[in-house]
PDB file of C-alpha atoms in Angstrom:
ATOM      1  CA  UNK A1187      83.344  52.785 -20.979  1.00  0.00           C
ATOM      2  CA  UNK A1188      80.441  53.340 -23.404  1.00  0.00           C
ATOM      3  CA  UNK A1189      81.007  50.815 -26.669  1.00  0.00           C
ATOM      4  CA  UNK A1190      77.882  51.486 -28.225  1.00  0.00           C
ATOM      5  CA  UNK A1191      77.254  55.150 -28.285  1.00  0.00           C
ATOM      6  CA  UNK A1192      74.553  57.235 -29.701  1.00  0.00           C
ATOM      7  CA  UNK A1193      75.059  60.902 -29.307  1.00  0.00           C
ATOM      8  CA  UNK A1194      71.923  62.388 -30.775  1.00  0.00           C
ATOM      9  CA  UNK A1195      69.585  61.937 -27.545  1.00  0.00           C
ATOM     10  CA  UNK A1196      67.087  63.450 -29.357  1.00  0.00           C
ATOM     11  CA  UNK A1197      65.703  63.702 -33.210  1.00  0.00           C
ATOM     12  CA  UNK A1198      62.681  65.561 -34.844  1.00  0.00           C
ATOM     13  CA  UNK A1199      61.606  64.750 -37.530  1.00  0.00           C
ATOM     14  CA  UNK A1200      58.459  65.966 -39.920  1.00  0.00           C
ATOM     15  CA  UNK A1201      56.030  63.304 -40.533  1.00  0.00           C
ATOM     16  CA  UNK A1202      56.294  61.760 -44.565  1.00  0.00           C
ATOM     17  CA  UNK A1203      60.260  62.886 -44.405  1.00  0.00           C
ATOM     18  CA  UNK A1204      63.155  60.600 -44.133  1.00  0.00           C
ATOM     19  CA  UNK A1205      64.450  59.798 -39.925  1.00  0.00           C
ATOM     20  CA  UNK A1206      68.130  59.030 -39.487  1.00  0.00           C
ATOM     21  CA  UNK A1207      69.244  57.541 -36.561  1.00  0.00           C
ATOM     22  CA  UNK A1208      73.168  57.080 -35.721  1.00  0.00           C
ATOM     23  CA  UNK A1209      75.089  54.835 -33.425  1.00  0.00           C
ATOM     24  CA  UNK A1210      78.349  54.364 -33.355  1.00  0.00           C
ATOM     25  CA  UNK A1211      80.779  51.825 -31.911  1.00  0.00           C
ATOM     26  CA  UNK A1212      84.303  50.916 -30.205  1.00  0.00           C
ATOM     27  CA  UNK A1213      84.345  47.299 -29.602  1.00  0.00           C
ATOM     28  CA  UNK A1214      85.617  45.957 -33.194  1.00  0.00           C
ATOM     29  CA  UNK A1215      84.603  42.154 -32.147  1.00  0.00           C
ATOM     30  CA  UNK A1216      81.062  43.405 -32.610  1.00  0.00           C
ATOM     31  CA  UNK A1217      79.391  41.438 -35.509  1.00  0.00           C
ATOM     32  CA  UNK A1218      76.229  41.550 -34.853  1.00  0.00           C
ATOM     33  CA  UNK A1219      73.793  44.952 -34.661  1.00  0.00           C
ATOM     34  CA  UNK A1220      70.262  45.557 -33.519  1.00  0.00           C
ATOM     35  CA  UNK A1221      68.058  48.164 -33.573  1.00  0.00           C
ATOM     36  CA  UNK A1222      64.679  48.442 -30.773  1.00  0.00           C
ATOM     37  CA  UNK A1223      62.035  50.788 -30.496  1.00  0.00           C
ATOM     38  CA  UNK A1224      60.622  51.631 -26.863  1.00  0.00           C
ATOM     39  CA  UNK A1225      57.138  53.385 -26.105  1.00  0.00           C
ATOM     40  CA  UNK A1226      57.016  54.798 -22.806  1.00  0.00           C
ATOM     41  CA  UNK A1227      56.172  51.864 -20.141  1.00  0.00           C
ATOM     42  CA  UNK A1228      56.484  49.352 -22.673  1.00  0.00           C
ATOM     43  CA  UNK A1229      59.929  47.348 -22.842  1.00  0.00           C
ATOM     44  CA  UNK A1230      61.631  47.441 -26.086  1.00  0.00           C
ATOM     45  CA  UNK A1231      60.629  45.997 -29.160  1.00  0.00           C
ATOM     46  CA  UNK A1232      62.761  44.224 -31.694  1.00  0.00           C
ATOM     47  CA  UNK A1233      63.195  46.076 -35.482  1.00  0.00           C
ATOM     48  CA  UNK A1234      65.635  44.728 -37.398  1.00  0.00           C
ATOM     49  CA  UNK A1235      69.530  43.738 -37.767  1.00  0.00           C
ATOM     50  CA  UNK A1236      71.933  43.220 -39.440  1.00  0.00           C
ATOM     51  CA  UNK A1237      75.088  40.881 -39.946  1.00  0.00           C
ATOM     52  CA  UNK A1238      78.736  42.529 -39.819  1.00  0.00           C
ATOM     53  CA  UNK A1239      78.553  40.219 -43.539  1.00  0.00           C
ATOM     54  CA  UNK A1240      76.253  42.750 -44.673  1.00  0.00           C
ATOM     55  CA  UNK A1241      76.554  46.731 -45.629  1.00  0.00           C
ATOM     56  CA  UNK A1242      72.746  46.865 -45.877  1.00  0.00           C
ATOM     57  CA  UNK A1243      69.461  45.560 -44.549  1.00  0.00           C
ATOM     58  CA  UNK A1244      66.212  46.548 -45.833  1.00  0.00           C
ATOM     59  CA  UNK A1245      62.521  45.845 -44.004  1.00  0.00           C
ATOM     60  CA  UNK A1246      59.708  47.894 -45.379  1.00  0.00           C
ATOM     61  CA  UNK A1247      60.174  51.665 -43.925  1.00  0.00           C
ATOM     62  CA  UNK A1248      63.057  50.456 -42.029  1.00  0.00           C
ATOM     63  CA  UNK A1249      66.996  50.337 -43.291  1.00  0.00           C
ATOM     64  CA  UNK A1250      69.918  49.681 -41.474  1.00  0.00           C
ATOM     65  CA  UNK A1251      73.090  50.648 -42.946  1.00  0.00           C
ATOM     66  CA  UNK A1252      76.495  49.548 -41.474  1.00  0.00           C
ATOM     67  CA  UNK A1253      79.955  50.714 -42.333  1.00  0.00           C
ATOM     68  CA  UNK A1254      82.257  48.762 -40.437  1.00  0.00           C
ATOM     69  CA  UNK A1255      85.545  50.627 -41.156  1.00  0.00           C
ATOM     70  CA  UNK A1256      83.670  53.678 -39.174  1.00  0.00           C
ATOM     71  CA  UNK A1257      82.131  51.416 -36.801  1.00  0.00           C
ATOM     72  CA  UNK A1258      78.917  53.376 -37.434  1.00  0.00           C
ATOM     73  CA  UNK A1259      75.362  52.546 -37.942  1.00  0.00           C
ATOM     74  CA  UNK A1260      72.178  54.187 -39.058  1.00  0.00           C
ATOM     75  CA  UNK A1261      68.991  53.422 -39.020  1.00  0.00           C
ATOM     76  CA  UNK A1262      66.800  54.860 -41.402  1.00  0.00           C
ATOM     77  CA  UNK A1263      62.928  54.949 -41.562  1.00  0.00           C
ATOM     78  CA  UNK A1264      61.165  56.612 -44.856  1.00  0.00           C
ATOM     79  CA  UNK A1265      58.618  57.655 -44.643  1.00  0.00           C
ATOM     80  CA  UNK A1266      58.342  58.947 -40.692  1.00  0.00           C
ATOM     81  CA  UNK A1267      54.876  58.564 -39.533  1.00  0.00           C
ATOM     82  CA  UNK A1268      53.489  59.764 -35.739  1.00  0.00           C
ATOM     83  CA  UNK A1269      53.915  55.828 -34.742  1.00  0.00           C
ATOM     84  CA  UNK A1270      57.383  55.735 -34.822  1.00  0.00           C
ATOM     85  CA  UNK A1271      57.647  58.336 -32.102  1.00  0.00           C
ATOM     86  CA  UNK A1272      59.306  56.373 -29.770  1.00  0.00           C
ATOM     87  CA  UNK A1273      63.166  55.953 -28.403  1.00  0.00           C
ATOM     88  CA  UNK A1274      65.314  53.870 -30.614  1.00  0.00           C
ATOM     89  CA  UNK A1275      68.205  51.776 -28.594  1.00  0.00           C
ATOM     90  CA  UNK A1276      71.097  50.234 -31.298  1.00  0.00           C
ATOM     91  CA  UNK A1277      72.532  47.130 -29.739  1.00  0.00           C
ATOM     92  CA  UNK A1278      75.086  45.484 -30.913  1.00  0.00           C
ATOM     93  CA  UNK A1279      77.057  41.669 -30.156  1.00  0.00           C
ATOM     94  CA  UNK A1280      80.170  39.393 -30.873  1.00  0.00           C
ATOM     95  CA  UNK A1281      80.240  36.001 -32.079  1.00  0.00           C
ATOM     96  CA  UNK A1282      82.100  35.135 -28.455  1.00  0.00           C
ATOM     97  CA  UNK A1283      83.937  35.829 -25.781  1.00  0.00           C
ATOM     98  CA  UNK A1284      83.097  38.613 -23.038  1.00  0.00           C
ATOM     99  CA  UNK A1285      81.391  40.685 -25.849  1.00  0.00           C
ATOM    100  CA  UNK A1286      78.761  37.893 -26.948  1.00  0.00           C
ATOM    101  CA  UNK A1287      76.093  39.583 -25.040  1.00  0.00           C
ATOM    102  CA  UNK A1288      73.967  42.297 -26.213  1.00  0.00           C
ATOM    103  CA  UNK A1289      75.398  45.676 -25.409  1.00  0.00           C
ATOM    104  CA  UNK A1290      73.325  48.533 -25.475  1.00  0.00           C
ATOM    105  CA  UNK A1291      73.488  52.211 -26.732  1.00  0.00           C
ATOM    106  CA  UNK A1292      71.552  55.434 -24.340  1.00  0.00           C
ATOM    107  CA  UNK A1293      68.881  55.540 -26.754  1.00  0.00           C
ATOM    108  CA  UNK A1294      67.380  58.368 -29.570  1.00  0.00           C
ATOM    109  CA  UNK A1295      64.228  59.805 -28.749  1.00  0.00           C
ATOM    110  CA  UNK A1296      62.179  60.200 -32.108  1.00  0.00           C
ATOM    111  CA  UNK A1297      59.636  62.607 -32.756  1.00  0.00           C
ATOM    112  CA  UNK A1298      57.465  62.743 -35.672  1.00  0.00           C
ATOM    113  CA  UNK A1299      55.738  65.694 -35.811  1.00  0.00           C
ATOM    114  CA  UNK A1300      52.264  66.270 -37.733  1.00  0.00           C
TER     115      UNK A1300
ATOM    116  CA  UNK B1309      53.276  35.123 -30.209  1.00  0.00           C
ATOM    117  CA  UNK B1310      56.036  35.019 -28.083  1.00  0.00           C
ATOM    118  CA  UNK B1311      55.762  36.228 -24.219  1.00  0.00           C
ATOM    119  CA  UNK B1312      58.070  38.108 -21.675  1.00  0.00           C
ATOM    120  CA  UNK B1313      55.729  38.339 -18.404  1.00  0.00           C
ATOM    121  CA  UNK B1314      56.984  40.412 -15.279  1.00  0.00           C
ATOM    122  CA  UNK B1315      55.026  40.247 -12.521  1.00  0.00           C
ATOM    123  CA  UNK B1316      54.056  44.149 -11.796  1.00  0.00           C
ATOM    124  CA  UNK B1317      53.596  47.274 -13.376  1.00  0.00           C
ATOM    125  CA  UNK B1318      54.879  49.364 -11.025  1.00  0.00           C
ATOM    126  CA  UNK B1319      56.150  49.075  -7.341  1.00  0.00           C
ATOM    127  CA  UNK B1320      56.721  51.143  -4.384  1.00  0.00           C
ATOM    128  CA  UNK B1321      59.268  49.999  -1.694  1.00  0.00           C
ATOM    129  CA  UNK B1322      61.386  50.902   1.292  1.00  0.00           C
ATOM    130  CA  UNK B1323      64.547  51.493   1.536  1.00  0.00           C
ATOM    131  CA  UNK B1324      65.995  48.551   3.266  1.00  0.00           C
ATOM    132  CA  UNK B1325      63.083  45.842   2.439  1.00  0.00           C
ATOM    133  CA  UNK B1326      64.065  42.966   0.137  1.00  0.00           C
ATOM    134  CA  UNK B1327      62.678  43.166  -3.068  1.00  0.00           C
ATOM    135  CA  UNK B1328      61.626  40.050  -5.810  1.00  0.00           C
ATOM    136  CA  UNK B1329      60.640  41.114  -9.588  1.00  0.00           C
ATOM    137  CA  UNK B1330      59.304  37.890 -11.153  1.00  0.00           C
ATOM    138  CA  UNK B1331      59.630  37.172 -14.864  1.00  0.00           C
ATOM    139  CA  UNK B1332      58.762  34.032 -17.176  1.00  0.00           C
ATOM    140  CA  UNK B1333      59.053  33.336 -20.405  1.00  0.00           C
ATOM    141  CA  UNK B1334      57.236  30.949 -22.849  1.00  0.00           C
ATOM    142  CA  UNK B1335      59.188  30.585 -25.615  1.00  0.00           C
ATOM    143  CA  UNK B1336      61.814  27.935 -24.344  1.00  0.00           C
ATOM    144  CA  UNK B1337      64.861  29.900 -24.402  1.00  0.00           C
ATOM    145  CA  UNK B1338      67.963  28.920 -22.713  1.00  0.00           C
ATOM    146  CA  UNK B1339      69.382  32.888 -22.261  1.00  0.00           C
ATOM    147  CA  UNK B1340      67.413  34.993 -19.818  1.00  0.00           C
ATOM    148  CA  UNK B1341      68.500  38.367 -18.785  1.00  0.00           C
ATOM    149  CA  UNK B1342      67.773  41.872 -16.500  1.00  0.00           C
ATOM    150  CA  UNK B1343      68.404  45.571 -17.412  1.00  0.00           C
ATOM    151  CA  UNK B1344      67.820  48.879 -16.258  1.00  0.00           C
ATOM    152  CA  UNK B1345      67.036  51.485 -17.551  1.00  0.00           C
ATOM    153  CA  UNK B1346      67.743  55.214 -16.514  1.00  0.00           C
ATOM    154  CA  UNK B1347      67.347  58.439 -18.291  1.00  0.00           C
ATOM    155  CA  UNK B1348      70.605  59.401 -20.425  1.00  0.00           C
ATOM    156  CA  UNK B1349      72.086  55.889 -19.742  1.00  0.00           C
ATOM    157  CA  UNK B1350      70.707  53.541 -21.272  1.00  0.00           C
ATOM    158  CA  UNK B1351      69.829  50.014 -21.231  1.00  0.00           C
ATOM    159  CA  UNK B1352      72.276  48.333 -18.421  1.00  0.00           C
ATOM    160  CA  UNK B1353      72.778  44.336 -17.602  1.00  0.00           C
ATOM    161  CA  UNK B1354      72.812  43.541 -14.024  1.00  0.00           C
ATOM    162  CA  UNK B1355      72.481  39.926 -14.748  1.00  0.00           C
ATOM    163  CA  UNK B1356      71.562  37.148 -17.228  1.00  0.00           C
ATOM    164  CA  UNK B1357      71.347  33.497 -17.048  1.00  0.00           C
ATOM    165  CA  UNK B1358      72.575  30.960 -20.080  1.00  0.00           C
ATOM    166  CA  UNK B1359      70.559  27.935 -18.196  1.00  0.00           C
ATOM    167  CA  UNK B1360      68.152  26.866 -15.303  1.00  0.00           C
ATOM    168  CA  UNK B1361      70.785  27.239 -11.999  1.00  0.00           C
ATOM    169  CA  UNK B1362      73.539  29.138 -14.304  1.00  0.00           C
ATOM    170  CA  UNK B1363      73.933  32.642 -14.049  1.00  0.00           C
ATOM    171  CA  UNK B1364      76.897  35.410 -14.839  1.00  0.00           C
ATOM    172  CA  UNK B1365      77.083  39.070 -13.880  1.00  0.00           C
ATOM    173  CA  UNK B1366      76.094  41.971 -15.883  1.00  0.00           C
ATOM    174  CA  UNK B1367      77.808  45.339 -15.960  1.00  0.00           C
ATOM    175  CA  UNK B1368      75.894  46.632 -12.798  1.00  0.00           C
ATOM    176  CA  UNK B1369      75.424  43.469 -10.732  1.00  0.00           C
ATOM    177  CA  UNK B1370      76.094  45.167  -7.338  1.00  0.00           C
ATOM    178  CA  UNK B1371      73.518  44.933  -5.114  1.00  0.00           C
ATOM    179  CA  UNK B1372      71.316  42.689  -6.924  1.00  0.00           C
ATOM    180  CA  UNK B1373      71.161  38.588  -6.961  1.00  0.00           C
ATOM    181  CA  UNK B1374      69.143  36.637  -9.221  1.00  0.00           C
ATOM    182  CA  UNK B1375      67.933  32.973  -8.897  1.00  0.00           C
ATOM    183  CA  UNK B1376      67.374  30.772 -12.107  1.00  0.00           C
ATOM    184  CA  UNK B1377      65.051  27.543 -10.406  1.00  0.00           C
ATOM    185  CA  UNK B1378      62.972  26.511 -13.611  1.00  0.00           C
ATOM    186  CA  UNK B1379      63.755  27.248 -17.165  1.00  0.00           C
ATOM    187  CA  UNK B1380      61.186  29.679 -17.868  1.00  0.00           C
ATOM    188  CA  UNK B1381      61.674  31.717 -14.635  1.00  0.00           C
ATOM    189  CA  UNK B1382      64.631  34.458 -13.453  1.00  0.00           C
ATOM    190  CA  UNK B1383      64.217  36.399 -10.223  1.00  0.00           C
ATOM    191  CA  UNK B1384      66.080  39.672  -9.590  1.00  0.00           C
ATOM    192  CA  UNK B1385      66.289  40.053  -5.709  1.00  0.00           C
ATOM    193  CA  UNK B1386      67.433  43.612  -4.384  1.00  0.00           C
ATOM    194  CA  UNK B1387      68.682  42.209  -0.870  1.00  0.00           C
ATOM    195  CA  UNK B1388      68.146  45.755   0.414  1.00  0.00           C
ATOM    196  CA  UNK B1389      66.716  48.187  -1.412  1.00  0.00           C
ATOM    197  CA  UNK B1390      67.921  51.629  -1.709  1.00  0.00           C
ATOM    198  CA  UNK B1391      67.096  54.721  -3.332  1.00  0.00           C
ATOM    199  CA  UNK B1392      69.548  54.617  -5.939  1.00  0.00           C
ATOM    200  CA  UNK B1393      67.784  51.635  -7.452  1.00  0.00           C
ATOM    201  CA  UNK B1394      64.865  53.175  -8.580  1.00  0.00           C
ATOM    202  CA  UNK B1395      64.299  52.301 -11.813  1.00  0.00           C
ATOM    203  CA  UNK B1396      62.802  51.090 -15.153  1.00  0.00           C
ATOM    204  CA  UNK B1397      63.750  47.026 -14.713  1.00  0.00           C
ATOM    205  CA  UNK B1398      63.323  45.062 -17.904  1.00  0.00           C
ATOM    206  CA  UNK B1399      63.712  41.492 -18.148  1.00  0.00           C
ATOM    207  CA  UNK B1400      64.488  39.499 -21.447  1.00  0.00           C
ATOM    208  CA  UNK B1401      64.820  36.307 -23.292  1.00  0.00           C
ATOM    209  CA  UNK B1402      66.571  34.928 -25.666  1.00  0.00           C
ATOM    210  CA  UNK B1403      67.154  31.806 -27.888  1.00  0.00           C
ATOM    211  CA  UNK B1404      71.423  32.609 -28.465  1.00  0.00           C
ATOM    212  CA  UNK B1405      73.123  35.187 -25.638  1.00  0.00           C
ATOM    213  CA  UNK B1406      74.279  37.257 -28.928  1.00  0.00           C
ATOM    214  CA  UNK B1407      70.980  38.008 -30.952  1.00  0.00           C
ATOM    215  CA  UNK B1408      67.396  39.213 -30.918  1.00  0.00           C
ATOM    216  CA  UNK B1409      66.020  38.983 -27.423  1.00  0.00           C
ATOM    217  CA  UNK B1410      62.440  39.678 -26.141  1.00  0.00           C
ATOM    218  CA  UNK B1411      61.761  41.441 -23.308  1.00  0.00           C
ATOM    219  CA  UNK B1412      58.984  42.206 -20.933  1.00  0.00           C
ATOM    220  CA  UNK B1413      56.684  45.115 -20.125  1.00  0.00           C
ATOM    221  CA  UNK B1414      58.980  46.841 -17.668  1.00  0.00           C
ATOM    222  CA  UNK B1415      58.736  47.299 -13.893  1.00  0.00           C
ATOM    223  CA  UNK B1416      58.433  50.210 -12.654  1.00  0.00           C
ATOM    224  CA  UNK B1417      60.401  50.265  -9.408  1.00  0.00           C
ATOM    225  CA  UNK B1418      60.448  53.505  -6.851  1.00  0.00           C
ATOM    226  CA  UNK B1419      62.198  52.874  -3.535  1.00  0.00           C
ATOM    227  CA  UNK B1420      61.367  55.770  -1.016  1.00  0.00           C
TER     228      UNK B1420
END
């Protein structure tokens, strides 16, 4: 039973133009979202977040958009430079219970191409 | 800057030997967890720990234990490896069980 689900395993993306990366979601206790970024044999790196308070979160190149009737997020990264090549994992959390751990998505892999 | 060590890179095992991955954390958090990773799946929880002795199962905690002695310390222990548990094996940290954690380089586990 995957809750957090991200069904593009694999982007391209031109380098300067805009990436858009999707993740969905079942689990409607989930308040909390994450996005990561992985280099091969490195472990994942933290991006940026957002509350289920919040349609919007903005962090220089990087925005997260949530629309919680969907239960989708996107993360967005303008402009797309050769860096960002990586795979992107959402996450995403509740407040409490047997959801209040982080719960992962299969990952996007991203590639910005010269 | 804040640290997630595990103690290899990469490993090569038997099947059948008992296998320890080490990882600390200096950053005083209370939450310490393990995932694996594996191609089209995803990041997995075998098992995470919410304080030093505590620990709950993950969504893949068969065979796999984990021992929680000091705060900044969580051992995953494959009693027996096997092949099926060769793997990426990430450990992480956190300050709440719910939000941003911090995770280590990644050991790369092959059990032959």
């Amino acid at each position: 039973d995957q809750q957090v689900k991200q069904n593009s395993p694999s982007l391209s993306v031109q380098e300067g133009r805009i990436s858009i990366l999707n993740c969905d979601y079942t689990n409607s206790m989930f308040d909390y979202f994450l996005w990561y970024k992985k280099y091969p044999a490195e472990g994942p790196t933290f991006l940026i977040s957002i509350s289920s308070i919040k349609d919007k979160n903005e962090d220089g190149r990087f925005t997260v958009f949530l629309n919680k009737s969907a239960k989708h997020l996107s993360l967005h990264i303008v402009p797309s430079q050769p860096g960002d090549s990586a795979v992107y994992f959402c996450a995403a959390s509740a407040n409490t219970g047997t959801a209040s751990k982080l719960t992962f998505g299969t990952g996007t892999r991203l590639q910005v191409t010269l | 800057d804040v640290k997630v060590t595990q103690s290899s890179r990469y490993l090569v095992k038997r099947t059948g030997e008992k296998v320890f991955l080490e990882c600390v954390q200096d950053m005083d958090h209370e939450n310490m967890f393990w995932y694996r990773q594996d191609p089209g799946l995803g990041l997995r929880l075998i098992y995470f720990s919410y304080d030093v002795k505590m620990k709950e199962k993950g969504d893949i905690p068969e065979g796999y234990s984990v021992s929680r002695e000091k705060k900044e310390r969580f051992s995953l222990i494959l009693e027996s490896a096997s092949t099926n548990q060769t793997s990426m094996y990430l450990c992480a940290s956190g300050r709440n069980m719910n939000t941003e954690a911090f995770f280590g380089q990644g050991t790369r586990l092959t059990v032959v």
